[in-house]
PDB file of C-alpha atoms and ligand atoms in Angstrom:
ATOM      1  CA  MET A  27      10.658  -5.706   7.434  1.00  0.00           C
ATOM      2  CA  PRO A  28      11.358  -9.202   8.704  1.00  0.00           C
ATOM      3  CA  VAL A  29       8.889 -11.874   7.649  1.00  0.00           C
ATOM      4  CA  VAL A  30       5.741 -12.022   9.813  1.00  0.00           C
ATOM      5  CA  SER A  31       3.805 -15.168  10.804  1.00  0.00           C
ATOM      6  CA  MET A  32       0.591 -16.090   8.990  1.00  0.00           C
ATOM      7  CA  GLN A  33      -1.094 -16.295  12.406  1.00  0.00           C
ATOM      8  CA  ASP A  34      -0.311 -12.614  13.111  1.00  0.00           C
ATOM      9  CA  ILE A  35      -1.408 -11.438   9.662  1.00  0.00           C
ATOM     10  CA  LEU A  36      -4.717 -13.316   9.799  1.00  0.00           C
ATOM     11  CA  ALA A  37      -5.452 -12.408  13.438  1.00  0.00           C
ATOM     12  CA  ASP A  38      -5.243  -8.693  12.619  1.00  0.00           C
ATOM     13  CA  ALA A  39      -7.319  -9.059   9.444  1.00  0.00           C
ATOM     14  CA  PHE A  40      -9.965 -11.159  11.216  1.00  0.00           C
ATOM     15  CA  GLY A  41     -10.104  -8.820  14.211  1.00  0.00           C
ATOM     16  CA  ARG A  42     -10.403  -5.648  12.144  1.00  0.00           C
ATOM     17  CA  ARG A  43     -12.350  -7.363   9.323  1.00  0.00           C
ATOM     18  CA  TYR A  44     -10.372  -6.544   6.243  1.00  0.00           C
ATOM     19  CA  GLY A  45      -9.193  -8.934   3.541  1.00  0.00           C
ATOM     20  CA  VAL A  46      -5.571  -9.880   3.002  1.00  0.00           C
ATOM     21  CA  GLY A  47      -4.699 -10.800  -0.567  1.00  0.00           C
ATOM     22  CA  ALA A  48      -2.931 -14.138  -0.996  1.00  0.00           C
ATOM     23  CA  PHE A  49      -1.375 -13.855  -4.437  1.00  0.00           C
ATOM     24  CA  ASN A  50      -0.007 -16.871  -6.303  1.00  0.00           C
ATOM     25  CA  ILE A  51       3.419 -15.912  -7.595  1.00  0.00           C
ATOM     26  CA  VAL A  52       5.283 -17.924 -10.238  1.00  0.00           C
ATOM     27  CA  ASN A  53       8.774 -16.388 -10.246  1.00  0.00           C
ATOM     28  CA  ASP A  54      10.930 -13.549  -8.918  1.00  0.00           C
ATOM     29  CA  LEU A  55       9.164 -10.918 -11.042  1.00  0.00           C
ATOM     30  CA  THR A  56       5.704 -11.718  -9.703  1.00  0.00           C
ATOM     31  CA  MET A  57       6.931 -12.056  -6.111  1.00  0.00           C
ATOM     32  CA  GLU A  58       8.641  -8.699  -6.311  1.00  0.00           C
ATOM     33  CA  ALA A  59       5.624  -7.052  -7.988  1.00  0.00           C
ATOM     34  CA  VAL A  60       3.215  -8.331  -5.308  1.00  0.00           C
ATOM     35  CA  LEU A  61       5.500  -7.108  -2.515  1.00  0.00           C
ATOM     36  CA  ALA A  62       5.880  -3.744  -4.278  1.00  0.00           C
ATOM     37  CA  ALA A  63       2.075  -3.477  -4.469  1.00  0.00           C
ATOM     38  CA  ALA A  64       1.872  -4.157  -0.731  1.00  0.00           C
ATOM     39  CA  GLN A  65       4.461  -1.474  -0.071  1.00  0.00           C
ATOM     40  CA  GLU A  66       2.659   0.989  -2.369  1.00  0.00           C
ATOM     41  CA  THR A  67      -0.679   0.488  -0.600  1.00  0.00           C
ATOM     42  CA  ARG A  68       0.731  -0.117   2.923  1.00  0.00           C
ATOM     43  CA  SER A  69      -0.951  -3.541   3.006  1.00  0.00           C
ATOM     44  CA  PRO A  70      -0.083  -6.723   4.841  1.00  0.00           C
ATOM     45  CA  VAL A  71       0.314  -9.421   2.187  1.00  0.00           C
ATOM     46  CA  ILE A  72       0.458 -13.188   1.700  1.00  0.00           C
ATOM     47  CA  VAL A  73       2.822 -14.475  -0.973  1.00  0.00           C
ATOM     48  CA  GLN A  74       1.342 -17.791  -2.041  1.00  0.00           C
ATOM     49  CA  VAL A  75       2.960 -20.525  -4.144  1.00  0.00           C
ATOM     50  CA  SER A  76       1.507 -23.587  -5.858  1.00  0.00           C
ATOM     51  CA  VAL A  77       3.088 -27.026  -5.514  1.00  0.00           C
ATOM     52  CA  LYS A  78       3.855 -26.928  -9.238  1.00  0.00           C
ATOM     53  CA  THR A  79       5.943 -23.769  -8.774  1.00  0.00           C
ATOM     54  CA  VAL A  80       7.660 -25.259  -5.713  1.00  0.00           C
ATOM     55  CA  ARG A  81       8.590 -28.324  -7.779  1.00  0.00           C
ATOM     56  CA  GLN A  82       9.964 -26.065 -10.513  1.00  0.00           C
ATOM     57  CA  MET A  83      11.978 -23.624  -8.365  1.00  0.00           C
ATOM     58  CA  GLY A  84      12.587 -25.518  -5.135  1.00  0.00           C
ATOM     59  CA  ALA A  85      11.294 -24.721  -1.650  1.00  0.00           C
ATOM     60  CA  ARG A  86      14.649 -23.362  -0.491  1.00  0.00           C
ATOM     61  CA  LEU A  87      15.179 -20.921  -3.338  1.00  0.00           C
ATOM     62  CA  ILE A  88      11.646 -19.556  -2.958  1.00  0.00           C
ATOM     63  CA  ARG A  89      12.061 -19.122   0.788  1.00  0.00           C
ATOM     64  CA  LEU A  90      15.459 -17.420   0.455  1.00  0.00           C
ATOM     65  CA  MET A  91      14.178 -15.137  -2.291  1.00  0.00           C
ATOM     66  CA  PHE A  92      11.132 -14.301  -0.190  1.00  0.00           C
ATOM     67  CA  ALA A  93      13.217 -13.491   2.907  1.00  0.00           C
ATOM     68  CA  GLU A  94      15.412 -11.149   0.866  1.00  0.00           C
ATOM     69  CA  MET A  95      12.561  -9.428  -0.970  1.00  0.00           C
ATOM     70  CA  ALA A  96      10.289  -9.159   2.087  1.00  0.00           C
ATOM     71  CA  GLY A  97      13.211  -7.606   3.962  1.00  0.00           C
ATOM     72  CA  ARG A  98      13.289  -4.764   1.438  1.00  0.00           C
ATOM     73  CA  VAL A  99       9.706  -3.622   2.088  1.00  0.00           C
ATOM     74  CA  SER A 100       8.288  -2.178   5.306  1.00  0.00           C
ATOM     75  CA  VAL A 101       4.933  -4.022   5.433  1.00  0.00           C
ATOM     76  CA  PRO A 102       4.098  -7.415   7.002  1.00  0.00           C
ATOM     77  CA  ALA A 103       4.513 -10.295   4.545  1.00  0.00           C
ATOM     78  CA  THR A 104       4.256 -14.055   4.938  1.00  0.00           C
ATOM     79  CA  LEU A 105       4.973 -17.092   2.712  1.00  0.00           C
ATOM     80  CA  HIS A 106       2.288 -19.731   2.144  1.00  0.00           C
ATOM     81  CA  LEU A 107       2.153 -23.049   0.272  1.00  0.00           C
ATOM     82  CA  ASP A 108      -1.127 -23.324  -1.661  1.00  0.00           C
ATOM     83  CA  HIS A 109      -3.188 -26.558  -2.127  1.00  0.00           C
ATOM     84  CA  CYS A 110      -0.797 -29.342  -1.262  1.00  0.00           C
ATOM     85  CA  PRO A 111      -1.973 -32.946  -1.110  1.00  0.00           C
ATOM     86  CA  ASP A 112       1.651 -34.195  -0.953  1.00  0.00           C
ATOM     87  CA  ARG A 113       2.947 -34.604   2.614  1.00  0.00           C
ATOM     88  CA  LYS A 114       6.561 -34.715   1.335  1.00  0.00           C
ATOM     89  CA  VAL A 115       6.302 -31.215  -0.158  1.00  0.00           C
ATOM     90  CA  ILE A 116       4.735 -29.977   3.088  1.00  0.00           C
ATOM     91  CA  GLU A 117       7.577 -31.474   5.101  1.00  0.00           C
ATOM     92  CA  GLU A 118      10.092 -29.843   2.777  1.00  0.00           C
ATOM     93  CA  CYS A 119       8.496 -26.398   3.142  1.00  0.00           C
ATOM     94  CA  VAL A 120       8.308 -26.819   6.925  1.00  0.00           C
ATOM     95  CA  ALA A 121      11.990 -27.808   7.025  1.00  0.00           C
ATOM     96  CA  GLU A 122      12.896 -24.789   4.880  1.00  0.00           C
ATOM     97  CA  GLY A 123      11.097 -22.397   7.237  1.00  0.00           C
ATOM     98  CA  TRP A 124       8.030 -21.367   5.272  1.00  0.00           C
ATOM     99  CA  ASN A 125       5.291 -19.635   7.299  1.00  0.00           C
ATOM    100  CA  SER A 126       2.162 -21.516   6.352  1.00  0.00           C
ATOM    101  CA  VAL A 127       0.839 -24.499   4.370  1.00  0.00           C
ATOM    102  CA  LEU A 128      -2.510 -25.595   2.978  1.00  0.00           C
ATOM    103  CA  PHE A 129      -2.812 -29.334   3.468  1.00  0.00           C
ATOM    104  CA  ASP A 130      -5.369 -30.229   0.821  1.00  0.00           C
ATOM    105  CA  ALA A 131      -6.713 -33.619   1.845  1.00  0.00           C
ATOM    106  CA  SER A 132     -10.101 -32.946   0.288  1.00  0.00           C
ATOM    107  CA  LYS A 133      -9.815 -36.102  -1.804  1.00  0.00           C
ATOM    108  CA  LEU A 134      -9.568 -38.287   1.323  1.00  0.00           C
ATOM    109  CA  THR A 135     -12.475 -39.554   3.398  1.00  0.00           C
ATOM    110  CA  TYR A 136     -13.568 -37.354   6.286  1.00  0.00           C
ATOM    111  CA  ALA A 137     -11.878 -39.638   8.847  1.00  0.00           C
ATOM    112  CA  ASP A 138      -8.588 -39.842   6.928  1.00  0.00           C
ATOM    113  CA  ASN A 139      -8.566 -36.117   6.231  1.00  0.00           C
ATOM    114  CA  LEU A 140      -9.105 -35.405   9.938  1.00  0.00           C
ATOM    115  CA  ALA A 141      -6.367 -37.820  11.032  1.00  0.00           C
ATOM    116  CA  GLN A 142      -3.802 -36.634   8.477  1.00  0.00           C
ATOM    117  CA  THR A 143      -4.559 -32.932   8.981  1.00  0.00           C
ATOM    118  CA  ARG A 144      -3.965 -33.443  12.705  1.00  0.00           C
ATOM    119  CA  GLU A 145      -0.520 -34.879  11.940  1.00  0.00           C
ATOM    120  CA  VAL A 146       0.323 -31.975   9.629  1.00  0.00           C
ATOM    121  CA  VAL A 147      -0.809 -29.475  12.285  1.00  0.00           C
ATOM    122  CA  ALA A 148       1.361 -31.189  14.919  1.00  0.00           C
ATOM    123  CA  LEU A 149       4.413 -30.982  12.661  1.00  0.00           C
ATOM    124  CA  ALA A 150       3.775 -27.412  11.476  1.00  0.00           C
ATOM    125  CA  HIS A 151       2.874 -25.999  14.892  1.00  0.00           C
ATOM    126  CA  ALA A 152       6.030 -27.484  16.399  1.00  0.00           C
ATOM    127  CA  HIS A 153       7.844 -25.065  14.043  1.00  0.00           C
ATOM    128  CA  GLY A 154       5.453 -22.104  14.541  1.00  0.00           C
ATOM    129  CA  ILE A 155       4.034 -22.647  11.042  1.00  0.00           C
ATOM    130  CA  ALA A 156       0.326 -22.149  10.337  1.00  0.00           C
ATOM    131  CA  VAL A 157      -1.953 -24.692   8.640  1.00  0.00           C
ATOM    132  CA  GLU A 158      -4.932 -23.985   6.407  1.00  0.00           C
ATOM    133  CA  GLY A 159      -7.365 -26.900   6.287  1.00  0.00           C
ATOM    134  CA  GLU A 160      -9.743 -27.982   3.576  1.00  0.00           C
ATOM    135  CA  LEU A 161     -12.507 -30.560   3.698  1.00  0.00           C
ATOM    136  CA  GLU A 162     -14.296 -30.125   0.421  1.00  0.00           C
ATOM    137  CA  ALA A 163     -12.670 -29.709  -2.984  1.00  0.00           C
ATOM    138  CA  ILE A 164     -12.912 -26.161  -4.317  1.00  0.00           C
ATOM    139  CA  THR A 165     -14.326 -26.386  -7.825  1.00  0.00           C
ATOM    140  CA  GLY A 166     -11.756 -25.997 -10.593  1.00  0.00           C
ATOM    141  CA  VAL A 167      -8.248 -27.222 -11.305  1.00  0.00           C
ATOM    142  CA  GLU A 168      -5.350 -24.908 -10.391  1.00  0.00           C
ATOM    143  CA  ASP A 169      -1.821 -25.749 -11.491  1.00  0.00           C
ATOM    144  CA  GLY A 170      -2.805 -29.386 -11.850  1.00  0.00           C
ATOM    145  CA  ILE A 171      -4.513 -29.702  -8.462  1.00  0.00           C
ATOM    146  CA  GLY A 172      -8.223 -29.632  -7.754  1.00  0.00           C
ATOM    147  CA  ASP A 173     -11.551 -30.974  -8.824  1.00  0.00           C
ATOM    148  CA  ARG A 174     -13.212 -29.815 -12.018  1.00  0.00           C
ATOM    149  CA  TYR A 175     -16.695 -30.396 -10.667  1.00  0.00           C
ATOM    150  CA  GLY A 176     -16.284 -29.723  -6.954  1.00  0.00           C
ATOM    151  CA  GLY A 177     -17.508 -32.274  -4.467  1.00  0.00           C
ATOM    152  CA  PRO A 178     -20.148 -32.680  -1.825  1.00  0.00           C
ATOM    153  CA  VAL A 179     -20.321 -30.117   0.963  1.00  0.00           C
ATOM    154  CA  VAL A 180     -20.170 -31.577   4.473  1.00  0.00           C
ATOM    155  CA  ALA A 181     -22.698 -30.769   7.188  1.00  0.00           C
ATOM    156  CA  LEU A 182     -21.956 -27.800   9.443  1.00  0.00           C
ATOM    157  CA  ASP A 183     -21.388 -29.924  12.562  1.00  0.00           C
ATOM    158  CA  LEU A 184     -18.786 -32.035  10.740  1.00  0.00           C
ATOM    159  CA  ALA A 185     -16.999 -28.944   9.418  1.00  0.00           C
ATOM    160  CA  LEU A 186     -16.872 -27.484  12.943  1.00  0.00           C
ATOM    161  CA  ARG A 187     -15.658 -30.782  14.383  1.00  0.00           C
ATOM    162  CA  PHE A 188     -12.891 -30.825  11.742  1.00  0.00           C
ATOM    163  CA  MET A 189     -11.788 -27.315  12.746  1.00  0.00           C
ATOM    164  CA  ARG A 190     -11.813 -28.082  16.466  1.00  0.00           C
ATOM    165  CA  GLU A 191     -10.213 -31.502  16.371  1.00  0.00           C
ATOM    166  CA  THR A 192      -7.441 -30.648  13.919  1.00  0.00           C
ATOM    167  CA  GLY A 193      -6.511 -27.275  15.414  1.00  0.00           C
ATOM    168  CA  ILE A 194      -6.081 -25.695  11.971  1.00  0.00           C
ATOM    169  CA  ASP A 195      -5.401 -21.955  11.929  1.00  0.00           C
ATOM    170  CA  SER A 196      -7.726 -21.178   9.032  1.00  0.00           C
ATOM    171  CA  PHE A 197     -10.375 -23.087   7.120  1.00  0.00           C
ATOM    172  CA  ALA A 198     -11.246 -23.059   3.417  1.00  0.00           C
ATOM    173  CA  PRO A 199     -14.905 -24.082   3.081  1.00  0.00           C
ATOM    174  CA  ALA A 200     -16.680 -24.686  -0.210  1.00  0.00           C
ATOM    175  CA  ILE A 201     -19.011 -21.692  -0.629  1.00  0.00           C
ATOM    176  CA  GLY A 202     -19.705 -21.707  -4.346  1.00  0.00           C
ATOM    177  CA  THR A 203     -16.530 -20.001  -5.546  1.00  0.00           C
ATOM    178  CA  ALA A 204     -14.256 -21.694  -8.087  1.00  0.00           C
ATOM    179  CA  HIS A 205     -10.687 -21.536  -9.347  1.00  0.00           C
ATOM    180  CA  GLY A 206     -10.203 -20.066 -12.816  1.00  0.00           C
ATOM    181  CA  LEU A 207     -12.614 -17.892 -14.751  1.00  0.00           C
ATOM    182  CA  TYR A 208     -16.354 -17.989 -13.958  1.00  0.00           C
ATOM    183  CA  LYS A 209     -18.628 -18.945 -16.822  1.00  0.00           C
ATOM    184  CA  GLY A 210     -21.716 -17.323 -15.273  1.00  0.00           C
ATOM    185  CA  THR A 211     -22.484 -15.497 -12.045  1.00  0.00           C
ATOM    186  CA  PRO A 212     -21.401 -17.758  -9.170  1.00  0.00           C
ATOM    187  CA  LYS A 213     -23.976 -18.639  -6.542  1.00  0.00           C
ATOM    188  CA  ILE A 214     -22.243 -17.795  -3.289  1.00  0.00           C
ATOM    189  CA  ASP A 215     -23.295 -19.335   0.018  1.00  0.00           C
ATOM    190  CA  PHE A 216     -22.745 -16.256   2.227  1.00  0.00           C
ATOM    191  CA  GLU A 217     -24.697 -17.824   5.088  1.00  0.00           C
ATOM    192  CA  ARG A 218     -22.297 -20.755   5.337  1.00  0.00           C
ATOM    193  CA  VAL A 219     -19.443 -18.332   6.053  1.00  0.00           C
ATOM    194  CA  SER A 220     -21.454 -16.627   8.809  1.00  0.00           C
ATOM    195  CA  GLU A 221     -22.606 -19.919  10.321  1.00  0.00           C
ATOM    196  CA  ILE A 222     -19.080 -21.299  10.535  1.00  0.00           C
ATOM    197  CA  VAL A 223     -17.593 -18.073  11.914  1.00  0.00           C
ATOM    198  CA  ALA A 224     -20.398 -17.696  14.494  1.00  0.00           C
ATOM    199  CA  ALA A 225     -19.775 -21.208  15.835  1.00  0.00           C
ATOM    200  CA  GLU A 226     -15.991 -21.263  15.431  1.00  0.00           C
ATOM    201  CA  PRO A 227     -14.547 -17.730  15.218  1.00  0.00           C
ATOM    202  CA  ARG A 228     -11.490 -18.342  13.089  1.00  0.00           C
ATOM    203  CA  PRO A 229     -10.321 -16.815   9.768  1.00  0.00           C
ATOM    204  CA  LEU A 230     -11.889 -18.436   6.717  1.00  0.00           C
ATOM    205  CA  VAL A 231     -10.257 -18.556   3.311  1.00  0.00           C
ATOM    206  CA  LEU A 232     -11.854 -17.393   0.097  1.00  0.00           C
ATOM    207  CA  HIS A 233     -10.601 -19.452  -2.839  1.00  0.00           C
ATOM    208  CA  GLY A 234     -11.333 -18.571  -6.443  1.00  0.00           C
ATOM    209  CA  GLY A 235     -11.032 -14.799  -6.084  1.00  0.00           C
ATOM    210  CA  THR A 236     -10.536 -14.027  -9.766  1.00  0.00           C
ATOM    211  CA  GLY A 237     -13.744 -12.737 -11.340  1.00  0.00           C
ATOM    212  CA  LEU A 238     -15.731 -12.015  -8.156  1.00  0.00           C
ATOM    213  CA  SER A 239     -17.352  -8.591  -7.877  1.00  0.00           C
ATOM    214  CA  ASP A 240     -16.253  -5.991  -5.332  1.00  0.00           C
ATOM    215  CA  ALA A 241     -19.622  -6.401  -3.591  1.00  0.00           C
ATOM    216  CA  VAL A 242     -19.064 -10.161  -3.171  1.00  0.00           C
ATOM    217  CA  PHE A 243     -15.554  -9.578  -1.808  1.00  0.00           C
ATOM    218  CA  HIS A 244     -16.835  -6.990   0.678  1.00  0.00           C
ATOM    219  CA  GLU A 245     -19.681  -9.204   1.883  1.00  0.00           C
ATOM    220  CA  LEU A 246     -17.516 -12.318   2.336  1.00  0.00           C
ATOM    221  CA  ILE A 247     -14.709 -10.404   4.050  1.00  0.00           C
ATOM    222  CA  ALA A 248     -17.201  -8.735   6.439  1.00  0.00           C
ATOM    223  CA  ARG A 249     -18.511 -12.185   7.363  1.00  0.00           C
ATOM    224  CA  GLY A 250     -15.006 -13.487   8.145  1.00  0.00           C
ATOM    225  CA  ALA A 251     -13.473 -14.862   4.924  1.00  0.00           C
ATOM    226  CA  VAL A 252     -10.422 -12.646   5.316  1.00  0.00           C
ATOM    227  CA  LYS A 253      -7.737 -14.560   3.403  1.00  0.00           C
ATOM    228  CA  VAL A 254      -8.541 -13.831  -0.231  1.00  0.00           C
ATOM    229  CA  ASN A 255      -6.818 -15.966  -2.879  1.00  0.00           C
ATOM    230  CA  ILE A 256      -5.960 -14.564  -6.285  1.00  0.00           C
ATOM    231  CA  SER A 257      -4.123 -16.596  -8.907  1.00  0.00           C
ATOM    232  CA  THR A 258      -5.733 -16.613 -12.366  1.00  0.00           C
ATOM    233  CA  GLN A 259      -5.890 -12.808 -12.675  1.00  0.00           C
ATOM    234  CA  LEU A 260      -2.157 -12.504 -11.998  1.00  0.00           C
ATOM    235  CA  LYS A 261      -1.370 -15.118 -14.658  1.00  0.00           C
ATOM    236  CA  ILE A 262      -3.566 -13.295 -17.167  1.00  0.00           C
ATOM    237  CA  THR A 263      -1.967  -9.948 -16.355  1.00  0.00           C
ATOM    238  CA  LEU A 264       1.509 -11.441 -16.673  1.00  0.00           C
ATOM    239  CA  ALA A 265       0.857 -13.050 -20.062  1.00  0.00           C
ATOM    240  CA  ASP A 266      -1.048 -10.038 -21.432  1.00  0.00           C
ATOM    241  CA  GLY A 267       1.718  -7.753 -20.175  1.00  0.00           C
ATOM    242  CA  PHE A 268       4.287  -9.591 -22.304  1.00  0.00           C
ATOM    243  CA  ARG A 269       1.953  -9.640 -25.304  1.00  0.00           C
ATOM    244  CA  SER A 270       1.104  -5.967 -25.223  1.00  0.00           C
ATOM    245  CA  TYR A 271       4.669  -4.764 -24.599  1.00  0.00           C
ATOM    246  CA  LEU A 272       6.076  -6.887 -27.429  1.00  0.00           C
ATOM    247  CA  ALA A 273       3.312  -5.805 -29.795  1.00  0.00           C
ATOM    248  CA  ALA A 274       3.929  -2.135 -28.977  1.00  0.00           C
ATOM    249  CA  HIS A 275       7.755  -2.458 -29.147  1.00  0.00           C
ATOM    250  CA  PRO A 276       8.536  -4.878 -31.991  1.00  0.00           C
ATOM    251  CA  THR A 277      12.219  -3.831 -32.248  1.00  0.00           C
ATOM    252  CA  GLU A 278      13.026  -3.500 -28.534  1.00  0.00           C
ATOM    253  CA  TYR A 279      15.435  -6.202 -27.278  1.00  0.00           C
ATOM    254  CA  ASP A 280      16.317  -4.931 -23.805  1.00  0.00           C
ATOM    255  CA  PRO A 281      14.921  -7.630 -21.501  1.00  0.00           C
ATOM    256  CA  LEU A 282      14.974  -5.327 -18.494  1.00  0.00           C
ATOM    257  CA  LYS A 283      12.624  -2.897 -20.225  1.00  0.00           C
ATOM    258  CA  LEU A 284      10.254  -5.733 -21.137  1.00  0.00           C
ATOM    259  CA  LEU A 285      10.337  -7.255 -17.654  1.00  0.00           C
ATOM    260  CA  GLY A 286       9.997  -3.826 -16.050  1.00  0.00           C
ATOM    261  CA  ALA A 287       6.844  -3.096 -18.036  1.00  0.00           C
ATOM    262  CA  VAL A 288       5.280  -6.452 -17.155  1.00  0.00           C
ATOM    263  CA  ARG A 289       6.209  -6.054 -13.499  1.00  0.00           C
ATOM    264  CA  LYS A 290       4.452  -2.677 -13.453  1.00  0.00           C
ATOM    265  CA  ASP A 291       1.266  -4.271 -14.816  1.00  0.00           C
ATOM    266  CA  VAL A 292       1.309  -7.038 -12.169  1.00  0.00           C
ATOM    267  CA  GLN A 293       1.968  -4.520  -9.398  1.00  0.00           C
ATOM    268  CA  ALA A 294      -0.950  -2.342 -10.523  1.00  0.00           C
ATOM    269  CA  VAL A 295      -3.394  -5.267 -10.572  1.00  0.00           C
ATOM    270  CA  ALA A 296      -2.271  -6.553  -7.162  1.00  0.00           C
ATOM    271  CA  ALA A 297      -2.478  -3.041  -5.659  1.00  0.00           C
ATOM    272  CA  ASN A 298      -6.006  -2.679  -6.986  1.00  0.00           C
ATOM    273  CA  PHE A 299      -7.089  -5.908  -5.261  1.00  0.00           C
ATOM    274  CA  MET A 300      -5.492  -4.719  -2.011  1.00  0.00           C
ATOM    275  CA  ARG A 301      -7.570  -1.525  -2.118  1.00  0.00           C
ATOM    276  CA  THR A 302     -10.731  -3.529  -2.835  1.00  0.00           C
ATOM    277  CA  PHE A 303     -10.052  -5.952   0.052  1.00  0.00           C
ATOM    278  CA  GLY A 304      -9.566  -3.066   2.503  1.00  0.00           C
ATOM    279  CA  SER A 305      -5.993  -3.988   3.443  1.00  0.00           C
ATOM    280  CA  ALA A 306      -4.583  -0.710   2.073  1.00  0.00           C
ATOM    281  CA  GLY A 307      -3.270   1.398   4.934  1.00  0.00           C
ATOM    282  CA  LYS A 308      -3.560  -1.458   7.458  1.00  0.00           C
ATOM    283  CA  ALA A 309       0.173  -2.213   7.707  1.00  0.00           C
ATOM    284  CA  ALA A 310       1.379  -1.131  11.143  1.00  0.00           C
TER     285      ALA A 310
HETATM  286  P1  13P B  23      -8.282 -17.921  -8.796  1.00  0.00           P
HETATM  287  O1  13P B  23      -7.314 -18.633  -9.709  1.00  0.00           O
HETATM  288  O2  13P B  23      -9.700 -18.072  -9.227  1.00  0.00           O
HETATM  289  O3  13P B  23      -7.881 -16.506  -8.577  1.00  0.00           O
HETATM  290  O4  13P B  23      -8.212 -18.663  -7.377  1.00  0.00           O
HETATM  291  C1  13P B  23      -7.019 -18.647  -6.650  1.00  0.00           C
HETATM  292  C2  13P B  23      -7.029 -19.633  -5.535  1.00  0.00           C
HETATM  293  O5  13P B  23      -8.036 -19.873  -4.907  1.00  0.00           O
HETATM  294  C3  13P B  23      -5.739 -20.277  -5.184  1.00  0.00           C
HETATM  295  O6  13P B  23      -5.888 -21.321  -4.278  1.00  0.00           O
END
């Protein structure tokens, strides 16, 4: 199926209140496995890429690979740039025809973040590309980007003003979730999601999906946090997949068998998340 816009994928998920997994891929194997999981479960899907991976592979190669692989499945899929504080990388992805970008200006002052996010939205929207906005740093460092301790949370009226005045398509508020593995049980601010969505009905983004319980996912998705980001769990599955295959097959040297086994593991984990988020069976 041809690539679908992020706006269309999120509008359907927000309207029907199911979660769409946004999975951070790191190479062709993980991209293909995530798309295969979407096909298996008949789920719309967001293929998400960190700036670090873009720098390694190049925005053009990723976009071309995505167009080819997404064309081989019959479910809606879209390509998104994760946390990007670098305007040059955003401009490159826009020029290469990606579908969506997260401009992460959470390190800037409120006024600078607002002004720069507006500029990014103007550029992206001129090309039909969606923008995810972020005001507060999500706790935890992901692929070199982020804040280990999180930052202050802005008042509701300022968050709403940011959404309205920038025209972002989705918003990633700090709600107590964190990138990486949780050390204890996270304290989630469910009410903040409901308050924002009640005042400004727009899809919210749930960062730090790895390690949250099914009940937390269901509650946040029902309240409107319908883009659900998963990165760490895919990395763990990928690395463990290599380890366990090599340990079980110490004399096997066929790379395609090794890669095939790992790909199967990644697909199974992604498909499981899709069922949990309620996107299974939602592909038109
Ligand atoms: P996890 O690494 O905790 O799954 O979070 C992913 C994420 O939010 C990507 O932006």
